Amino acid sequence: MKITTKILSTAVFTVLSLSVNASDDAHHSNQLYQENCASCHGADHGGYIAPALNADTLKGRSPTALRSIIMTGSFDTLMPPFYGKLSDDDIRGLVKHLQSTPKQPNPAWTLEDMKKSVQVYVQDESTLPSKPTYEIDSMDNIIGVAARGKYGRGAGSKAVFINSSTHKEIGEVPTGTAAHIIEFNPTNPRWAYVKTDTAEIFKIDLYSMKAVRSIKTGMNGPGIGISRDGKYIMAGSFVPHNAVILNADTLEPLKTFELEGVDPDGKMVSSDSGMIIGTPFADIFAIALENAGQVWVVDLTEGFPVTKITDVGRHLHDAFLTHGGQKLMIASYDDSIVAAIDLKERKIIKKLPAGCVPHVGGGSAVKVDGRTLGFGTNFGDCDKMVVSVWDLDKMELVKQIPVSGGTESPAAHANAPYVAVDIISKDKRARTIQLIDKKSLEVAKTLDVGGHAYFPEYSADGKFLYVSAGYNGDEVVVYDSNTFEKVASIGMESPAGIFSRGRVKYMTRGLAPDEMKGAK
Amino acid sequence: MKQLVLLMATFLIAGNSYGANLFAGQSKAEAMCSQCHGLKKPSVDSPFPRIFERDFTYLQTALQQYRDKTRKSDIMNAVTGSLSDDDIDNIAAYYDNIHPSK
């Protein structure tokens, strides 16, 4: 009897300690996942800029193959090698953890959570310098680059600022995780806002090149916009499905919005936040509900009332403005259209054909021979590799220009002869940028930048074209906009989006600053 | 002036006596080395050694040893296994020629 008890208690003890070990392992693996993988693959295992990693998506995949991808990274993608960073046991544990963990439910991230997350780095902003601490002719010459860092987090992740007339770095601000979007305050040139892949927003003082405050607005999602008076910021998340309006000065959250609605197929869905944009046309924000296919117009008045425009498209993403900011051109992935929306009437003007999986990036618009032409890029994962050109006055398709691959972001400038598009197809073409002649609407040149070249951007004066050589290039390359001679290279880890402060002057890249005058 | 002459002499040596091709070296480095060691330098967040600070002879010897498995490293033995002598010379010349500003 005694023996039985002893055996039993040993057995119980063993089972207990085994289960403790198992949950310890799961806890450890989850911690590793959150610290090394989550900023790209999603804290909820649902994917973000990289694929979803969960029991469903990894079903049937060979653990050995997964382990080897984690060790060596994946060439031609952002995935870095974790050999030497994580132990072999940790990598094996992670693979097991990923193949047994389901996608997590959408976590709550409320106004209160956001409030608590505000960090103040500079308590008294009057102690900051009253003018730039570096030589610069105009603050519009500042170009900000979202440097991801090889691992999407860590010391390599920062916003790097460059003087686009000297091509010299003037400052950098560490962002903890990969910087994704940089916005500039349209009324006060000293403030910029950087959004990271883990949805923190940093308010940055460009005069002293440091962060003064930050807030965590969600788990991930690139959406951020700033109002024309520079007083409000709106940010939206993929996880959880909400958006928030912040005081641009204090980053204090003022109101959250649950993103849900009836999609074009009649289904009630909870939705990721797509693009968010402030416009010189009015005191409003426009926000795209990706999955609900709706665009909401939020008035910046008491209570922030919302006007909902429904049935815009299936899986909305990014957009650009035209006609003094009254018209919004928004890309819809799944039905391959770009919808034109009138922000005054708050209704759809027309849906225009847009190649294949349109991703307009920041969009571009140019005035040529009396016409205002809009340029739209496409991921183009079908045979149709084109850049769409629309007449934005008549709202009709002018031409679909064949290019050598999928494209992600067009750049244009009133003073530059070419519209630049980045070829992103994952082979040798990824090294290149193609240049479309504004007048002939044909590809005139192909630039071999190297690395994974993307996110072209002109300097505010249009004299130089900046291009990120991306994750295999580790540099930003600068070209003369007319001769395409390489004039400079600025080294940094895995540079991605490039944002000129000139954008606040010309609203959409390619338009002249006077386009905006009619709006105010 | 003396320094300039020295510098030019270095270039001449680099160009001639190695018989290596920097462009071929770059393309091999892009395909085989840069994922960990960077095209110029490794990530500040990575544990990988900075190879651009090594000279041609060091890199050539190290790569040959890794390839011939007289120097043991599972990952380096695997990566270098298929390299020819010319590949090794080209890669070594490429990194020898890299001088990142910071």
XYZ file of C-alpha atoms in Angstrom, chain A residues 43-518:
476
model
C 2.098 39.321 -32.702
C -1.109 37.313 -33.279
C 0.647 34.819 -35.648
C -1.608 36.211 -38.394
C 1.138 37.631 -40.637
C 1.902 41.253 -41.458
C 4.581 42.241 -43.953
C 5.697 38.594 -43.792
C 3.597 35.397 -43.954
C 1.361 34.156 -41.127
C 3.102 31.515 -38.999
C 0.622 29.272 -37.212
C -0.610 25.687 -36.966
C -2.810 26.193 -40.031
C -0.403 27.892 -42.403
C 2.508 25.608 -41.457
C 0.510 22.367 -41.551
C 2.460 19.620 -43.307
C 5.623 21.716 -43.692
C 8.832 19.882 -42.929
C 10.246 20.956 -39.548
C 13.764 20.517 -40.949
C 13.040 22.896 -43.828
C 11.512 25.454 -41.460
C 14.505 25.179 -39.166
C 16.845 25.755 -42.059
C 14.936 28.889 -43.206
C 15.182 30.310 -39.687
C 18.912 29.535 -39.553
C 19.964 30.889 -42.925
C 17.228 33.395 -43.671
C 15.519 33.509 -47.011
C 17.415 35.096 -49.863
C 15.370 37.634 -51.878
C 13.141 38.446 -48.916
C 13.504 40.468 -45.709
C 13.972 37.255 -43.666
C 17.386 37.439 -41.928
C 19.531 34.522 -40.723
C 19.095 33.646 -37.056
C 22.097 31.293 -36.995
C 24.255 32.415 -34.077
C 21.478 34.656 -32.729
C 19.242 31.854 -31.500
C 20.542 28.514 -30.242
C 19.762 25.344 -32.156
C 17.498 24.216 -29.297
C 15.623 27.513 -29.408
C 15.124 27.234 -33.173
C 13.830 23.666 -32.865
C 11.548 24.787 -30.032
C 10.254 27.685 -32.121
C 9.398 25.453 -35.082
C 7.468 23.119 -32.792
C 5.739 26.088 -31.157
C 4.758 27.660 -34.484
C 3.392 24.407 -35.900
C 1.177 23.916 -32.832
C -0.005 27.487 -32.141
C -3.232 28.679 -33.782
C -3.675 32.268 -34.939
C -4.483 34.246 -31.799
C -7.732 36.210 -31.425
C -7.578 39.963 -31.957
C -6.243 41.385 -28.689
C -7.850 44.434 -27.126
C -5.900 47.684 -27.322
C -8.118 50.374 -25.920
C -7.890 54.143 -25.565
C -6.748 53.535 -21.980
C -3.960 51.168 -23.129
C -2.834 53.789 -25.628
C -2.891 56.525 -22.984
C -0.734 54.432 -20.668
C 1.736 53.743 -23.468
C 2.632 57.422 -24.023
C 6.296 58.031 -23.275
C 7.763 61.489 -22.877
C 11.467 61.808 -23.713
C 11.633 65.616 -23.625
C 9.502 66.985 -20.799
C 9.856 70.683 -21.624
C 9.837 71.307 -25.367
C 10.843 74.946 -24.850
C 14.328 73.630 -24.023
C 14.695 72.439 -27.624
C 16.709 74.568 -30.062
C 14.682 77.212 -31.943
C 16.263 76.441 -35.316
C 17.972 73.491 -36.995
C 21.261 72.495 -35.358
C 22.714 71.755 -38.814
C 23.140 73.671 -42.077
C 20.095 73.501 -44.332
C 18.610 76.000 -46.821
C 15.025 74.862 -46.426
C 13.392 72.241 -44.228
C 11.654 71.002 -47.401
C 15.055 69.638 -48.456
C 14.849 67.024 -45.721
C 14.373 63.467 -46.868
C 13.525 60.822 -44.292
C 14.325 57.157 -44.861
C 12.680 54.312 -42.970
C 15.684 52.092 -42.212
C 14.285 48.716 -41.203
C 17.428 47.155 -39.796
C 18.302 43.652 -40.972
C 16.278 42.039 -38.182
C 13.321 44.441 -38.333
C 14.208 45.533 -34.817
C 17.260 46.469 -32.805
C 20.049 48.987 -33.265
C 19.715 48.924 -37.062
C 16.074 50.117 -36.943
C 15.818 53.884 -37.230
C 14.581 56.879 -39.155
C 17.481 58.442 -41.043
C 17.259 62.056 -42.209
C 19.244 63.405 -45.161
C 19.791 66.895 -46.580
C 18.759 66.317 -50.204
C 20.873 69.164 -51.549
C 24.149 67.881 -50.069
C 23.157 64.181 -49.800
C 24.667 64.084 -46.314
C 22.999 62.482 -43.332
C 21.852 65.144 -40.845
C 20.502 62.918 -38.132
C 18.972 59.619 -37.147
C 16.428 58.567 -34.561
C 16.362 54.980 -33.241
C 12.876 53.452 -33.394
C 13.313 50.071 -31.664
C 11.445 48.182 -34.365
C 11.480 48.826 -38.114
C 10.436 52.345 -39.113
C 7.716 52.088 -41.786
C 6.108 55.482 -42.513
C 7.347 59.053 -41.990
C 4.879 61.965 -42.006
C 5.782 65.653 -41.803
C 3.747 68.292 -39.993
C 2.398 70.595 -42.749
C 2.243 73.726 -40.584
C 5.291 73.463 -38.319
C 8.411 72.251 -40.150
C 10.142 71.087 -36.988
C 7.867 68.097 -36.332
C 7.899 64.732 -38.052
C 6.096 61.540 -37.085
C 7.449 58.036 -37.594
C 5.282 54.939 -37.418
C 6.961 51.583 -36.780
C 5.980 48.052 -37.757
C 4.760 47.510 -34.188
C 2.486 50.598 -34.413
C 4.437 52.942 -32.182
C 4.331 56.560 -33.337
C 7.303 58.753 -32.499
C 7.004 62.540 -32.540
C 10.378 63.767 -33.738
C 11.956 67.193 -33.427
C 13.764 67.692 -36.740
C 15.699 70.714 -35.392
C 17.528 68.630 -32.785
C 16.950 65.244 -34.489
C 15.509 63.480 -31.500
C 12.283 61.825 -30.425
C 10.302 63.865 -27.921
C 7.338 61.523 -27.354
C 5.937 58.187 -28.450
C 2.698 56.215 -28.199
C 1.778 52.640 -29.076
C -1.413 52.798 -31.133
C -1.868 49.062 -31.727
C 0.091 45.888 -32.594
C 0.792 46.632 -36.260
C -0.529 48.370 -39.393
C 1.033 51.164 -41.466
C -1.906 53.630 -41.524
C -1.071 57.175 -40.406
C -2.195 60.606 -41.601
C -1.961 64.191 -40.405
C -4.614 66.912 -40.678
C -4.016 70.006 -42.827
C -3.779 72.235 -39.749
C -1.121 69.946 -38.234
C -3.205 69.506 -35.072
C -4.394 65.914 -35.396
C -2.935 62.560 -36.304
C -5.025 59.569 -37.195
C -3.540 56.065 -37.036
C -5.073 52.705 -37.878
C -4.098 49.107 -37.144
C -4.349 45.664 -38.725
C -4.267 44.223 -35.192
C -6.543 45.065 -33.481
C -9.168 46.339 -35.892
C -9.301 49.932 -34.785
C -8.139 53.455 -35.523
C -7.451 56.414 -33.267
C -7.260 60.193 -33.516
C -4.376 61.721 -31.555
C -3.498 65.235 -30.539
C -0.459 65.820 -32.814
C 1.236 67.914 -30.171
C 0.944 65.664 -27.099
C 0.124 62.351 -28.872
C -2.761 62.056 -26.417
C -5.395 59.689 -27.872
C -8.745 61.471 -28.300
C -11.101 58.935 -29.852
C -10.936 55.364 -31.120
C -12.985 53.883 -33.947
C -13.930 50.203 -34.240
C -13.425 49.261 -37.874
C -16.276 47.099 -39.074
C -18.924 47.253 -41.739
C -20.771 45.478 -44.507
C -18.470 44.546 -47.385
C -19.470 44.796 -51.093
C -20.674 41.177 -50.940
C -23.125 41.937 -48.140
C -21.121 40.361 -45.342
C -20.586 42.118 -42.015
C -16.837 42.075 -41.378
C -14.325 43.376 -38.901
C -11.628 45.154 -40.875
C -7.942 46.052 -41.053
C -7.181 49.735 -41.382
C -5.860 50.683 -44.806
C -4.528 54.092 -45.778
C -5.326 57.158 -43.698
C -4.922 60.551 -45.293
C -5.362 64.185 -44.307
C -6.113 66.555 -47.162
C -5.411 70.247 -47.885
C -9.029 70.369 -49.102
C -10.791 70.225 -45.713
C -10.509 69.524 -41.990
C -11.100 65.815 -42.427
C -9.393 62.444 -42.470
C -10.222 59.717 -44.953
C -9.590 56.142 -43.833
C -9.923 52.933 -45.828
C -11.445 49.854 -44.204
C -9.501 47.197 -46.109
C -11.780 44.188 -45.733
C -15.086 46.069 -45.441
C -14.348 47.881 -48.714
C -15.487 51.178 -47.219
C -13.935 54.636 -47.001
C -14.860 56.658 -43.924
C -14.631 60.438 -43.883
C -14.065 61.766 -40.369
C -14.837 65.421 -39.684
C -12.431 67.096 -37.286
C -15.240 68.680 -35.294
C -16.806 67.941 -31.897
C -17.203 64.185 -31.482
C -15.369 63.412 -34.767
C -18.483 62.318 -36.744
C -18.054 59.727 -39.515
C -19.553 59.590 -43.020
C -19.341 56.086 -44.476
C -18.861 55.504 -48.207
C -19.670 51.840 -48.901
C -19.046 49.398 -51.788
C -15.800 51.089 -52.794
C -13.952 47.867 -53.577
C -12.751 44.479 -52.389
C -9.682 44.791 -50.192
C -8.818 48.497 -50.280
C -5.267 49.554 -49.549
C -3.517 52.822 -50.417
C -4.505 56.088 -52.084
C -3.462 59.509 -53.340
C -5.105 62.924 -53.676
C -5.797 65.110 -56.680
C -7.708 68.300 -57.538
C -6.646 70.336 -54.541
C -7.179 67.311 -52.351
C -10.900 67.055 -53.148
C -10.556 63.794 -55.024
C -9.138 60.599 -53.585
C -7.860 57.775 -55.786
C -7.917 54.537 -53.810
C -6.551 51.151 -54.847
C -8.573 47.978 -54.432
C -6.461 44.788 -54.556
C -8.988 42.064 -55.263
C -11.046 43.636 -58.016
C -8.026 45.400 -59.572
C -9.594 48.827 -59.756
C -8.745 52.273 -58.483
C -11.852 54.042 -57.191
C -12.118 57.815 -57.504
C -13.916 59.380 -54.561
C -15.191 62.947 -54.245
C -14.426 64.024 -50.680
C -16.804 67.000 -50.974
C -19.837 65.021 -52.112
C -18.552 62.014 -50.172
C -19.391 59.550 -52.883
C -17.756 57.379 -55.521
C -17.137 59.169 -58.824
C -15.996 56.188 -60.847
C -14.080 52.914 -60.683
C -11.133 52.817 -63.076
C -9.295 49.740 -64.391
C -5.915 49.381 -62.700
C -3.899 46.447 -64.002
C -3.534 43.634 -61.526
C -3.501 43.974 -57.710
C -3.011 47.740 -57.689
C -0.688 49.144 -55.019
C -0.412 52.871 -55.727
C 2.081 53.565 -52.930
C 2.076 57.304 -52.388
C 0.744 57.708 -55.939
C 1.857 60.254 -58.511
C 0.141 62.864 -60.623
C 1.646 65.093 -63.310
C 0.391 67.884 -65.530
C 1.220 67.199 -69.167
C -0.124 69.158 -72.142
C -3.066 70.519 -70.153
C -4.056 67.156 -68.712
C -3.606 65.954 -65.147
C -2.380 62.373 -65.364
C -2.347 59.977 -62.432
C 0.077 57.028 -62.294
C -0.779 53.778 -60.543
C 1.608 50.915 -59.789
C 0.571 47.248 -59.392
C 1.996 44.256 -57.572
C 0.927 42.516 -60.785
C 0.995 38.874 -59.766
C -0.698 37.988 -63.049
C 0.615 38.319 -66.620
C -0.402 41.950 -66.806
C 2.709 43.917 -65.804
C 1.623 47.490 -66.368
C 1.558 50.945 -64.857
C -1.880 52.521 -65.318
C -2.217 56.134 -66.412
C -5.515 57.923 -65.870
C -6.798 61.325 -66.958
C -7.793 62.675 -63.559
C -9.995 65.451 -64.996
C -12.142 63.138 -67.106
C -11.556 60.163 -64.791
C -10.760 57.746 -67.571
C -7.976 55.317 -68.400
C -5.433 56.808 -70.823
C -2.942 53.983 -71.143
C -1.538 50.912 -69.452
C 2.218 51.099 -69.928
C 3.980 47.714 -70.074
C 6.829 47.525 -67.556
C 9.218 44.678 -66.783
C 7.534 43.424 -63.605
C 5.357 44.113 -60.592
C 5.646 47.629 -59.139
C 4.985 49.110 -55.738
C 5.497 52.862 -55.662
C 5.743 55.608 -58.315
C 7.687 58.854 -57.904
C 7.240 62.016 -59.921
C 8.129 65.680 -59.682
C 6.856 68.718 -61.564
C 10.448 69.569 -62.617
C 11.644 66.069 -63.485
C 11.064 64.504 -66.918
C 10.420 60.936 -65.773
C 8.033 59.058 -63.517
C 10.083 56.421 -61.680
C 8.590 53.037 -60.760
C 10.234 50.267 -58.727
C 10.243 46.775 -60.200
C 9.724 44.327 -57.341
C 9.480 40.945 -59.121
C 11.691 38.620 -57.131
C 14.600 37.975 -59.469
C 17.257 40.148 -61.138
C 14.523 42.656 -62.019
C 14.220 43.560 -58.338
C 17.527 45.450 -58.703
C 15.970 47.890 -61.130
C 13.917 51.071 -61.380
C 12.151 51.923 -64.646
C 11.708 55.480 -65.840
C 8.589 56.444 -67.753
C 8.756 59.485 -70.022
C 5.952 61.849 -68.917
C 5.179 62.912 -72.480
C 5.504 59.727 -74.537
C 4.204 57.507 -71.685
C 6.762 54.844 -72.577
C 9.541 53.306 -70.501
C 12.594 55.326 -71.512
C 15.280 53.887 -69.251
C 15.996 51.105 -66.801
C 18.294 51.884 -63.881
C 20.288 49.055 -62.285
C 20.408 50.208 -58.664
C 21.396 46.867 -57.090
C 20.038 45.103 -54.017
C 16.234 45.077 -53.904
C 15.618 48.578 -55.228
C 12.343 50.197 -54.208
C 10.550 53.346 -53.026
C 11.933 56.002 -55.395
C 11.483 59.620 -54.262
C 12.513 62.961 -55.773
C 14.192 65.698 -53.745
C 11.930 68.723 -53.102
C 13.536 70.637 -55.996
C 13.191 67.650 -58.345
C 16.892 67.645 -59.191
C 17.696 64.285 -57.616
C 16.101 60.866 -57.487
C 16.575 58.895 -54.261
C 16.153 55.115 -54.318
C 16.401 52.534 -51.530
C 18.656 49.628 -52.534
C 16.693 47.703 -49.893
C 17.606 44.587 -47.982
C 20.328 43.289 -50.240
C 21.832 46.693 -50.897
C 22.065 48.411 -47.507
C 22.331 51.854 -49.092
C 20.234 54.697 -50.450
C 21.453 55.655 -53.918
C 21.076 59.181 -55.313
C 20.852 59.948 -59.049
C 20.772 63.154 -61.058
C 17.134 63.356 -62.308
C 18.132 64.271 -65.847
C 21.370 62.417 -66.588
C 20.864 59.524 -64.130
C 24.464 59.702 -63.127
C 24.940 58.267 -59.641
C 25.857 61.205 -57.401
C 25.856 59.733 -53.887
C 25.330 56.682 -51.719
C 24.224 56.787 -48.089
C 24.805 53.550 -46.162
C 22.189 52.120 -43.789
C 20.671 48.734 -42.955
C 17.785 47.613 -45.106
C 16.384 51.012 -46.145
C 12.734 50.965 -47.284
C 10.300 53.919 -47.636
C 11.726 57.334 -48.591
C 9.721 60.438 -47.660
C 10.547 63.976 -48.792
C 9.283 66.848 -46.671
C 8.556 68.469 -50.038
C 5.455 66.270 -50.133
C 3.600 68.632 -47.783
C 4.126 71.347 -50.410
C 2.856 69.474 -53.426
C 0.301 67.125 -51.820
C 0.804 64.363 -54.376
C 4.206 63.742 -55.880
C 4.482 65.201 -59.363
C 2.152 68.158 -58.898
C 3.397 71.745 -58.621
C 2.992 73.531 -55.257
C 0.395 75.911 -56.783
C -1.976 72.957 -57.266
C -2.802 73.262 -53.612
C -3.584 76.972 -53.570
C -7.118 76.609 -54.841
